[in-house]
Coordinates of C-alpha atoms and ligand atoms in Angstrom, one line a residue:
X1 CA 18.4 40.4 -19.7
X2 CA 14.6 41.8 -18.7
X3 CA 12.9 38.1 -19.0
X4 CA 15.7 36.8 -17.0
X5 CA 14.8 39.4 -14.2
X6 CA 10.6 38.1 -14.6
X7 CA 11.3 34.7 -13.9
X8 CA 14.3 35.4 -11.0
X9 CA 11.3 36.8 -9.6
X10 CA 8.7 34.0 -10.1
X11 CA 11.7 31.4 -8.6
X12 CA 12.3 34.1 -5.7
X13 CA 8.5 33.4 -4.5
X14 CA 8.6 29.3 -4.1
X15 CA 9.9 28.8 -1.1
X16 CA 13.1 27.4 -0.2
X17 CA 14.2 30.5 -3.0
X18 CA 14.8 33.7 -1.3
X19 CA 17.6 32.7 0.2
X20 CA 19.6 33.3 -4.0
X21 CA 16.7 35.5 -5.2
X22 CA 18.2 38.9 -5.7
X23 CA 18.0 41.5 -4.1
X24 CA 16.8 43.6 -6.5
X25 CA 13.7 41.6 -7.3
X26 CA 11.1 43.9 -5.4
X27 CA 11.4 46.3 -7.5
X28 CA 11.4 45.1 -10.6
X29 CA 8.0 44.9 -12.2
X30 CA 5.9 42.7 -12.7
X31 CA 6.5 40.3 -15.2
X32 CA 5.5 40.7 -18.6
X33 CA 6.4 38.5 -21.4
X34 CA 5.4 39.2 -25.2
X35 CA 4.6 35.2 -25.4
X36 CA 4.1 32.4 -22.7
X37 CA 3.9 29.1 -23.9
X38 CA 2.1 26.7 -21.6
X39 CA 3.8 23.2 -20.9
X40 CA 7.6 22.4 -21.9
X41 CA 7.3 19.3 -23.8
X42 CA 9.0 18.8 -27.6
X43 CA 6.2 21.1 -29.1
X44 CA 6.5 24.4 -26.6
X45 CA 10.3 23.7 -26.3
X46 CA 10.4 24.0 -30.1
X47 CA 7.6 26.3 -29.9
X48 CA 10.0 28.9 -28.3
X49 CA 13.3 28.2 -30.2
X50 CA 11.2 29.0 -34.1
X51 CA 10.2 32.0 -31.7
X52 CA 12.6 33.4 -31.3
X53 CA 15.1 31.8 -33.8
X54 CA 12.8 32.3 -36.6
X55 CA 10.9 35.2 -35.6
X56 CA 13.0 37.0 -32.9
X57 CA 11.0 37.1 -30.4
X58 CA 13.3 36.0 -27.6
X59 CA 11.1 37.5 -24.4
X60 CA 10.0 34.2 -23.7
X61 CA 9.0 32.2 -20.8
X62 CA 8.0 28.7 -21.0
X63 CA 5.9 27.0 -17.6
X64 CA 6.2 23.9 -16.9
X65 CA 3.7 21.9 -14.1
X66 CA 7.3 19.1 -13.4
X67 CA 9.9 18.6 -15.2
X68 CA 11.0 19.8 -19.1
X69 CA 10.0 16.2 -21.4
X70 CA 8.8 14.6 -18.9
X71 CA 5.2 13.7 -20.3
X72 CA 5.1 12.5 -23.4
X73 CA 8.5 13.8 -25.1
X74 CA 9.5 11.3 -22.8
X75 CA 7.5 8.3 -22.9
X76 CA 7.0 7.1 -26.2
X77 CA 8.3 4.9 -29.0
X78 CA 10.4 7.5 -30.8
X79 CA 9.1 6.2 -34.2
X80 CA 9.7 9.2 -37.1
X81 CA 8.0 8.4 -39.9
X82 CA 6.0 10.7 -42.0
X83 CA 3.6 8.3 -44.1
X84 CA 0.1 9.6 -43.7
X85 CA -2.8 9.6 -46.4
X86 CA -4.0 13.0 -46.9
X87 CA -1.9 15.2 -48.9
X88 CA -2.3 17.9 -46.1
X89 CA -0.9 15.2 -43.4
X90 CA 1.7 14.1 -45.7
X91 CA 3.4 18.1 -46.4
X92 CA 3.2 18.5 -41.9
X93 CA 4.4 15.8 -40.8
X94 CA 7.4 15.5 -44.0
X95 CA 8.4 18.8 -43.8
X96 CA 8.8 18.2 -39.4
X97 CA 11.2 14.5 -41.1
X98 CA 13.0 16.8 -42.9
X99 CA 13.4 18.8 -40.1
X100 CA 14.6 16.4 -37.7
X101 CA 16.9 15.0 -40.2
X102 CA 19.0 18.2 -39.7
X103 CA 18.2 18.5 -36.1
X104 CA 21.3 17.6 -34.4
X105 CA 23.8 19.6 -36.5
X106 CA 21.5 22.5 -36.2
X107 CA 20.9 22.6 -32.4
X108 CA 24.2 21.1 -31.9
X109 CA 22.7 17.8 -29.8
X110 CA 23.1 14.5 -31.5
X111 CA 19.0 13.6 -30.9
X112 CA 20.5 10.3 -32.4
X113 CA 18.1 10.6 -35.3
X114 CA 18.2 6.7 -36.7
X115 CA 16.3 6.2 -40.2
X116 CA 16.6 2.9 -40.4
X117 CA 13.4 2.4 -41.7
X118 CA 9.4 1.7 -40.7
X119 CA 7.9 -2.0 -41.7
X120 CA 4.2 -1.7 -41.6
X121 CA 2.3 -5.9 -41.8
X122 CA 0.2 -6.8 -43.7
X123 CA -1.7 -10.3 -42.4
X124 CA -4.6 -10.9 -44.8
X125 CA -5.6 -10.1 -48.1
X126 CA -7.2 -7.0 -47.1
X127 CA -4.3 -5.8 -45.1
X128 CA -2.3 -5.6 -48.3
X129 CA -4.9 -4.1 -50.1
X130 CA -4.8 -1.6 -47.4
X131 CA -1.0 -1.0 -47.8
X132 CA -1.0 -1.0 -52.3
X133 CA -3.3 1.9 -51.1
X134 CA -1.0 3.5 -48.5
X135 CA 1.5 3.1 -50.6
X136 CA -0.2 4.5 -53.4
X137 CA -1.5 7.3 -51.6
X138 CA 2.1 8.3 -50.3
X139 CA 3.5 8.3 -53.6
X140 CA 1.0 10.2 -55.2
X141 CA 2.1 12.7 -52.3
X142 CA 6.0 12.3 -53.0
X143 CA 6.5 10.6 -50.2
X144 CA 9.2 7.0 -50.8
X145 CA 7.3 3.4 -50.2
X146 CA 8.1 0.6 -50.9
X147 CA 5.6 -2.5 -51.0
X148 CA 7.5 -5.3 -49.7
X149 CA 5.9 -8.9 -50.0
X150 CA 6.8 -11.8 -47.3
X151 CA 10.2 -12.8 -48.2
X152 CA 11.3 -8.9 -48.5
X153 CA 10.5 -8.8 -44.3
X154 CA 11.9 -11.3 -43.5
X155 CA 14.9 -9.9 -44.9
X156 CA 14.5 -6.6 -42.9
X157 CA 13.2 -8.7 -39.7
X158 CA 13.8 -13.0 -39.9
X159 CA 13.1 -13.4 -36.3
X160 CA 8.9 -12.1 -36.8
X161 CA 7.3 -15.5 -37.3
X162 CA 6.6 -16.5 -40.8
X163 CA 5.3 -20.3 -40.0
X164 CA 2.5 -21.1 -42.4
X165 CA 0.2 -21.9 -39.6
X166 CA 1.0 -18.4 -37.2
X167 CA -2.5 -16.6 -35.8
X168 CA -1.1 -14.1 -37.8
X169 CA 1.0 -15.0 -41.0
X170 CA 2.8 -12.3 -42.8
X171 CA 1.8 -11.5 -46.3
X172 CA 3.8 -8.9 -46.9
X173 CA 3.9 -5.1 -45.6
X174 CA 5.6 -1.3 -46.8
X175 CA 8.0 0.4 -46.0
X176 CA 9.1 4.1 -45.4
X177 CA 12.7 3.7 -45.5
X178 CA 13.1 8.0 -44.0
X179 CA 11.6 6.8 -40.9
X180 CA 12.9 5.8 -37.6
X181 CA 13.5 6.5 -34.0
X182 CA 15.4 9.9 -32.4
X183 CA 16.4 10.0 -28.7
X184 CA 13.3 12.0 -26.5
X185 CA 15.0 13.2 -24.1
X186 CA 17.2 14.6 -26.1
X187 CA 14.9 16.4 -28.1
X188 CA 13.0 17.8 -25.7
X189 CA 17.1 18.9 -24.0
X190 CA 18.4 20.6 -27.0
X191 CA 15.5 22.1 -28.0
X192 CA 15.2 24.1 -24.6
X193 CA 18.7 24.2 -24.4
X194 CA 19.4 26.4 -27.7
X195 CA 16.3 28.3 -27.3
X196 CA 17.5 29.1 -23.3
X197 CA 21.0 30.1 -25.1
X198 CA 18.7 32.6 -27.7
X199 CA 17.2 34.1 -24.3
X200 CA 13.9 31.9 -23.6
X201 CA 13.1 31.1 -19.4
X202 CA 12.1 28.2 -18.5
X203 CA 10.6 27.7 -15.5
X204 CA 10.2 23.8 -14.1
X205 CA 7.7 23.0 -11.2
X206 CA 5.1 25.9 -12.3
X207 CA 1.8 24.8 -13.0
X208 CA -0.7 27.4 -15.3
X209 CA -4.4 26.8 -12.9
X210 CA -5.7 29.8 -15.2
X211 CA -5.6 32.5 -17.6
X212 CA -4.8 36.2 -16.2
X213 CA -8.2 38.1 -18.9
X214 CA -8.7 41.5 -19.7
X215 CA -11.8 42.3 -21.4
X216 CA -12.4 38.6 -23.5
X217 CA -8.7 38.8 -24.0
X218 CA -6.0 36.3 -22.1
X219 CA -3.8 39.0 -20.7
X220 CA -1.4 36.0 -18.7
X221 CA -1.5 32.5 -16.6
X222 CA -1.8 31.9 -13.1
X223 CA 0.5 30.0 -11.6
X224 CA 1.1 27.5 -8.6
X225 CA 5.1 27.1 -7.4
X226 CA 5.9 25.5 -4.6
X227 CA 2.4 26.1 -3.1
X228 CA 2.9 30.0 -3.6
X229 CA 0.6 31.5 -6.3
X230 CA 1.2 33.8 -8.8
X231 CA 0.8 35.2 -12.1
X232 CA 3.3 35.8 -15.1
X233 CA 1.5 38.7 -17.9
X234 CA 2.4 37.8 -21.6
X235 CA 0.6 39.9 -24.3
X236 CA -0.2 36.1 -26.0
X237 CA -0.3 32.5 -24.7
X238 CA 1.0 29.4 -26.5
X239 CA -0.5 26.3 -24.9
X240 CA 1.4 22.6 -25.9
X241 CA 0.0 19.7 -23.4
X242 CA -0.9 17.7 -25.3
X243 CA -3.4 15.2 -22.8
X244 CA -4.1 18.2 -21.1
X245 CA -5.2 20.6 -22.8
X246 CA -9.0 19.9 -22.2
X247 CA -8.4 20.7 -19.1
X248 CA -6.5 24.2 -19.9
X249 CA -9.2 24.9 -22.6
X250 CA -11.6 24.6 -19.6
X251 CA -9.7 26.8 -17.6
X252 CA -10.1 29.2 -20.1
X253 CA -13.7 29.0 -20.3
X254 CA -14.0 26.8 -24.2
X255 CA -14.2 23.1 -25.3
X256 CA -11.9 20.8 -27.7
X257 CA -13.2 18.3 -29.7
X258 CA -10.8 15.7 -27.6
X259 CA -11.1 12.4 -25.4
X260 CA -7.0 12.1 -23.0
X261 CA -6.3 7.6 -23.0
X262 CA -3.2 6.6 -21.6
X263 CA -1.7 5.3 -24.2
X264 CA 0.7 2.2 -23.3
X265 CA 4.9 1.3 -24.0
X266 CA 7.4 -1.6 -22.1
X267 CA 11.1 -2.5 -23.1
X268 CA 13.0 -5.3 -21.9
X269 CA 15.9 -5.8 -20.8
X270 CA 19.4 -4.3 -22.7
X271 CA 20.3 -7.6 -25.6
X272 CA 22.7 -7.5 -28.6
X273 CA 21.8 -6.4 -31.8
X274 CA 17.9 -8.6 -32.5
X275 CA 15.7 -5.8 -34.3
X276 CA 17.7 -3.0 -36.9
X277 CA 14.4 -1.5 -38.2
X278 CA 11.1 -0.5 -36.9
X279 CA 8.4 -3.2 -37.5
X280 CA 4.5 -2.1 -36.6
X281 CA 1.5 -4.6 -36.7
X282 CA -1.9 -2.4 -37.2
X283 CA -3.7 -5.4 -36.9
X284 CA -2.0 -7.0 -33.0
X285 CA -1.9 -3.3 -31.7
X286 CA 2.1 -3.3 -31.1
X287 CA 5.2 -2.1 -32.7
X288 CA 8.6 -3.4 -31.8
X289 CA 12.1 -1.6 -32.7
X290 CA 15.5 -2.1 -30.3
X291 CA 16.9 1.2 -29.2
X292 CA 20.2 2.7 -29.4
X293 CA 20.7 0.8 -25.6
X294 CA 19.7 -2.9 -27.3
X295 CA 16.2 -2.9 -24.7
X296 CA 13.9 -3.8 -27.4
X297 CA 11.2 -1.0 -27.6
X298 CA 7.2 -2.7 -27.7
X299 CA 4.6 -0.2 -28.0
X300 CA 0.5 -1.4 -27.6
X301 CA -2.7 0.1 -28.1
X302 CA -4.9 3.4 -26.2
X303 CA -6.3 1.7 -23.4
X304 CA -9.9 3.3 -24.1
X305 CA -10.6 4.9 -20.9
X306 CA -11.2 8.8 -21.0
X307 CA -8.4 9.1 -18.5
X308 CA -5.7 12.2 -17.0
X309 CA -3.4 9.2 -14.8
X310 CA -0.6 8.7 -16.6
X311 CA 0.0 5.2 -16.0
X312 CA -0.2 2.0 -18.1
X313 CA -3.1 -0.8 -17.9
X314 CA -2.8 -4.4 -16.9
X315 CA -5.4 -5.6 -19.3
X316 CA -3.1 -3.3 -21.8
X317 CA 0.1 -4.9 -21.1
X318 CA -1.3 -8.2 -21.1
X319 CA -3.1 -7.9 -24.9
X320 CA 0.6 -6.7 -25.8
X321 CA 2.3 -9.8 -24.4
X322 CA 0.4 -12.1 -26.3
X323 CA 0.9 -9.8 -29.2
X324 CA 4.8 -10.2 -28.9
X325 CA 5.0 -13.6 -27.8
X326 CA 2.7 -14.4 -31.0
X327 CA 4.6 -12.0 -33.9
X328 CA 8.4 -12.9 -32.0
X329 CA 8.8 -16.2 -30.9
X330 CA 12.1 -15.0 -29.6
X331 CA 11.0 -12.3 -27.6
X332 CA 9.4 -14.6 -25.3
X333 CA 12.7 -15.2 -23.4
X334 CA 13.1 -11.4 -22.3
X335 CA 12.4 -10.2 -19.1
X336 CA 10.7 -7.0 -18.9
X337 CA 12.4 -4.1 -17.4
X338 CA 9.9 -1.0 -17.2
X339 CA 6.5 -0.2 -18.7
X340 CA 4.6 3.0 -18.4
X341 CA 2.0 4.9 -20.0
X342 CA 1.3 8.7 -21.3
X343 CA -1.9 11.0 -21.2
X344 CA -2.3 11.5 -25.2
X345 CA -5.4 14.0 -26.8
X346 CA -6.7 12.0 -29.9
X347 CA -9.0 14.0 -32.1
X348 CA -12.6 12.4 -33.5
X349 CA -10.4 12.4 -36.5
X350 CA -6.7 12.0 -35.0
X351 CA -5.7 15.1 -36.9
X352 CA -4.1 18.0 -34.9
X353 CA -5.2 21.6 -33.9
X354 CA -2.9 24.3 -34.3
X355 CA -4.3 27.6 -34.5
X356 CA -6.5 30.0 -32.6
X357 CA -8.9 29.5 -29.7
X358 CA -12.1 30.9 -29.4
X359 CA -10.3 33.5 -27.2
X360 CA -8.2 35.9 -28.5
X361 CA -4.6 36.0 -27.4
X362 CA -4.6 32.0 -26.6
X363 CA -3.4 29.7 -29.0
X364 CA -2.9 25.9 -29.5
X365 CA -1.2 23.7 -30.2
X366 CA -3.2 20.1 -29.5
X367 CA -4.6 16.9 -30.9
X368 CA -1.2 14.9 -32.1
X369 CA -2.6 11.9 -30.0
X370 CA -0.9 8.6 -30.6
X371 CA 2.0 10.3 -33.0
X372 CA 3.3 13.6 -32.1
X373 CA 6.8 13.0 -31.7
X374 CA 7.6 13.0 -34.6
X375 CA 5.8 16.7 -35.0
X376 CA 7.2 18.6 -32.4
X377 CA 9.6 19.9 -35.1
X378 CA 6.9 21.4 -37.4
X379 CA 4.4 22.1 -34.8
X380 CA 6.7 24.2 -32.8
X381 CA 7.6 25.9 -36.2
X382 CA 3.8 26.4 -37.0
X383 CA 2.7 27.8 -33.7
X384 CA 5.5 30.0 -33.3
X385 CA 4.5 31.1 -36.8
X386 CA 1.0 31.9 -35.4
X387 CA 1.8 33.8 -32.5
X388 CA 4.2 36.1 -33.7
X389 CA 2.6 36.9 -37.1
X390 CA -1.0 36.9 -36.2
X391 CA -2.0 34.2 -39.7
X392 CA -1.6 30.2 -39.4
X393 CA 1.3 29.1 -41.1
X394 CA 0.4 27.5 -44.5
X395 CA 1.1 23.5 -43.2
X396 CA -1.1 24.3 -40.5
X397 CA -4.1 26.0 -42.8
X398 CA -5.8 22.6 -42.9
X399 CA -6.2 21.5 -38.7
X400 CA -7.5 24.7 -37.4
X401 CA -10.5 24.5 -34.9
X402 CA -12.7 26.0 -37.5
X403 CA -12.8 22.1 -39.3
X404 CA -15.0 20.8 -37.0
X405 CA -18.3 22.7 -38.1
X406 CA -17.5 23.0 -42.0
X407 CA -17.1 19.3 -41.8
X408 CA -13.7 19.5 -43.5
X409 CA -12.1 16.8 -41.5
X410 CA -8.4 15.0 -42.4
X411 CA -9.5 11.2 -41.1
X412 CA -6.2 9.6 -40.2
X413 CA -6.6 7.2 -38.7
X414 CA -6.0 4.3 -40.7
X415 CA -2.4 6.1 -40.9
X416 CA -2.0 6.6 -36.9
X417 CA -0.2 2.8 -36.0
X418 CA -2.1 2.4 -33.2
X419 CA -5.6 1.8 -33.7
X420 CA -8.1 4.0 -33.3
Ligands
FAD1 P1 4.2 16.1 -24.0 O1 5.3 16.1 -23.8 O2 2.8 15.8 -23.3 O3 4.6 17.8 -23.0 C1 3.8 19.0 -22.2 C2 3.4 19.2 -21.2 O4 2.4 20.1 -21.2 C3 3.5 18.4 -20.0 O5 5.6 18.6 -20.1 C4 3.1 19.0 -18.8 O6 3.3 18.4 -17.9 C5 2.8 20.2 -19.2 N1 1.5 20.8 -18.6 C6 0.2 20.3 -18.7 N2 -0.7 20.6 -18.1 C7 0.1 21.9 -17.9 C8 -0.7 23.1 -16.8 N3 -1.5 23.2 -16.4 N4 1.2 24.1 -16.4 C9 2.5 23.6 -16.9 N5 2.3 22.6 -18.3 C10 1.5 21.5 -18.1 N6 4.4 10.1 -31.0 C11 5.4 9.7 -32.2 O7 5.2 10.2 -33.5 N7 6.1 8.7 -32.2 C12 5.7 7.4 -31.3 O8 6.1 6.5 -31.5 C13 5.3 7.8 -30.4 N8 5.0 7.0 -29.4 C14 3.8 7.3 -28.4 C15 4.1 5.8 -27.3 C16 3.6 7.2 -26.5 C17 3.9 5.5 -24.8 C18 2.7 8.0 -25.8 C19 2.2 7.8 -24.3 C20 3.2 8.4 -26.8 C21 3.2 8.3 -28.4 N9 3.0 9.4 -28.8 C22 4.6 9.1 -30.2 C23 3.1 10.2 -29.3 C24 3.6 11.6 -28.7 O9 4.6 11.0 -27.7 C25 3.3 13.0 -28.5 O10 2.0 13.3 -29.1 C26 4.1 14.7 -28.2 O11 5.3 13.6 -27.3 C27 3.5 15.2 -27.4 O12 4.7 16.2 -27.0 P2 4.2 17.7 -26.4 O13 5.2 18.5 -26.5 O14 2.6 18.2 -27.3 O15 3.4 17.1 -25.1
PYC2 O1 2.5 8.1 -34.6 O2 4.4 6.5 -35.0 C1 3.3 6.1 -35.2 C2 3.8 6.3 -33.8 C3 4.0 4.9 -33.1 C4 3.4 4.3 -31.9 C5 2.6 5.3 -31.9 N1 2.6 6.2 -32.0

């Protein structure tokens, strides 16, 4: 129960909460957790869940500056896949896809994971060569991949533009049939509910503004909630804050090899079923799927202007709209319902960082860039492992910060789906 009392203390500090705060709050010791997780996105919530479930560590708090899932987890276009190039990535992402396959049952929450396949298009001879290499690499890594000719792509997505004089002619592609979308907010909510049921405290509207230090070691976080400053002490701190990783690192006094960019997405008005697979064209820098609600989900490229501003850009929108009407002429008749962006953290080799930082007691999960939704289960699983045991999970071992010193990078830019 101690962990619950601690969170009540924290909440009681906020204006407007004094009326329902328990009377015994002043007698309580300062909050002290085994682990505090910064960031209530998918990765932070999954980390809390696996700490409790896999390691029996329940005295955990997740501290979120906004609302859970309100960052990239609730903004992304929900593609889950494991079609990466290198064995290290294949192992990592496929472990995640397999956890996704069982997640609705495990968390007793329908996350609507729909393995309808993801098709990557080829528009030139060079694309065809790349695709053959990519699919072969996947097969060597034990991941399903089928190369498609143009006729097979047409069967899967007849609304694509197959005109011979199209600006981007479709020559073929390849499919990972086990890939597909899932419901993003359900992923955040289901991990949150399951973690909470195991005793984890989730504190929303509470920003981490700094670290409590004990000598060289992190001993907790400084917070701001409702204009009131506080601190939450903990044995260890894990950070999973995606596009704000460099901000957190700066607070702790080190730098990360990440750059933050806005990634654009949008949805059309809802329509009857028009597309039942996911189509991605790296050449035009856009991709399409249809949600269960009927909206056509359209994703675009990075806005290559480093930023922490969580908003879309008209320049990128225009480019994605042009690509959409070129690739799916009939979508030109759809009205756009919403557009938005999220701030993602891009690392030099487009691969994540999961493990210790230069500051003892502080561990990080970041660098997923444009592709960390698919990795929420494995990101949580592996960050929980290192927080609980002090040792890297074997899947996370190649994804340490140290690789930027040794030069042993895992360059997945070509398999990121989105041009990097
Ligand atoms: P987030 O969900 O962003 O969570 C981090 C949380 O930390 C946020 O809620 C934030 O408020 C909080 N935070 C930040 N600073 C602080 C602080 N100081 N104190 C307290 N809390 C703080 N990935 C895919 O795999 N497939 C896709 O199809 C896909 N499409 C995408 C489309 C778009 C438009 C975007 C933006 C991203 C896409 N991604 C995709 C990437 C994916 O969304 C992210 O990699 C993933 O959601 C990261 O999860 P997270 O939990 O690390 O981050
Ligand atoms: O990682 O599959 C992905 C992706 C597609 C669009 C954005 N991210």
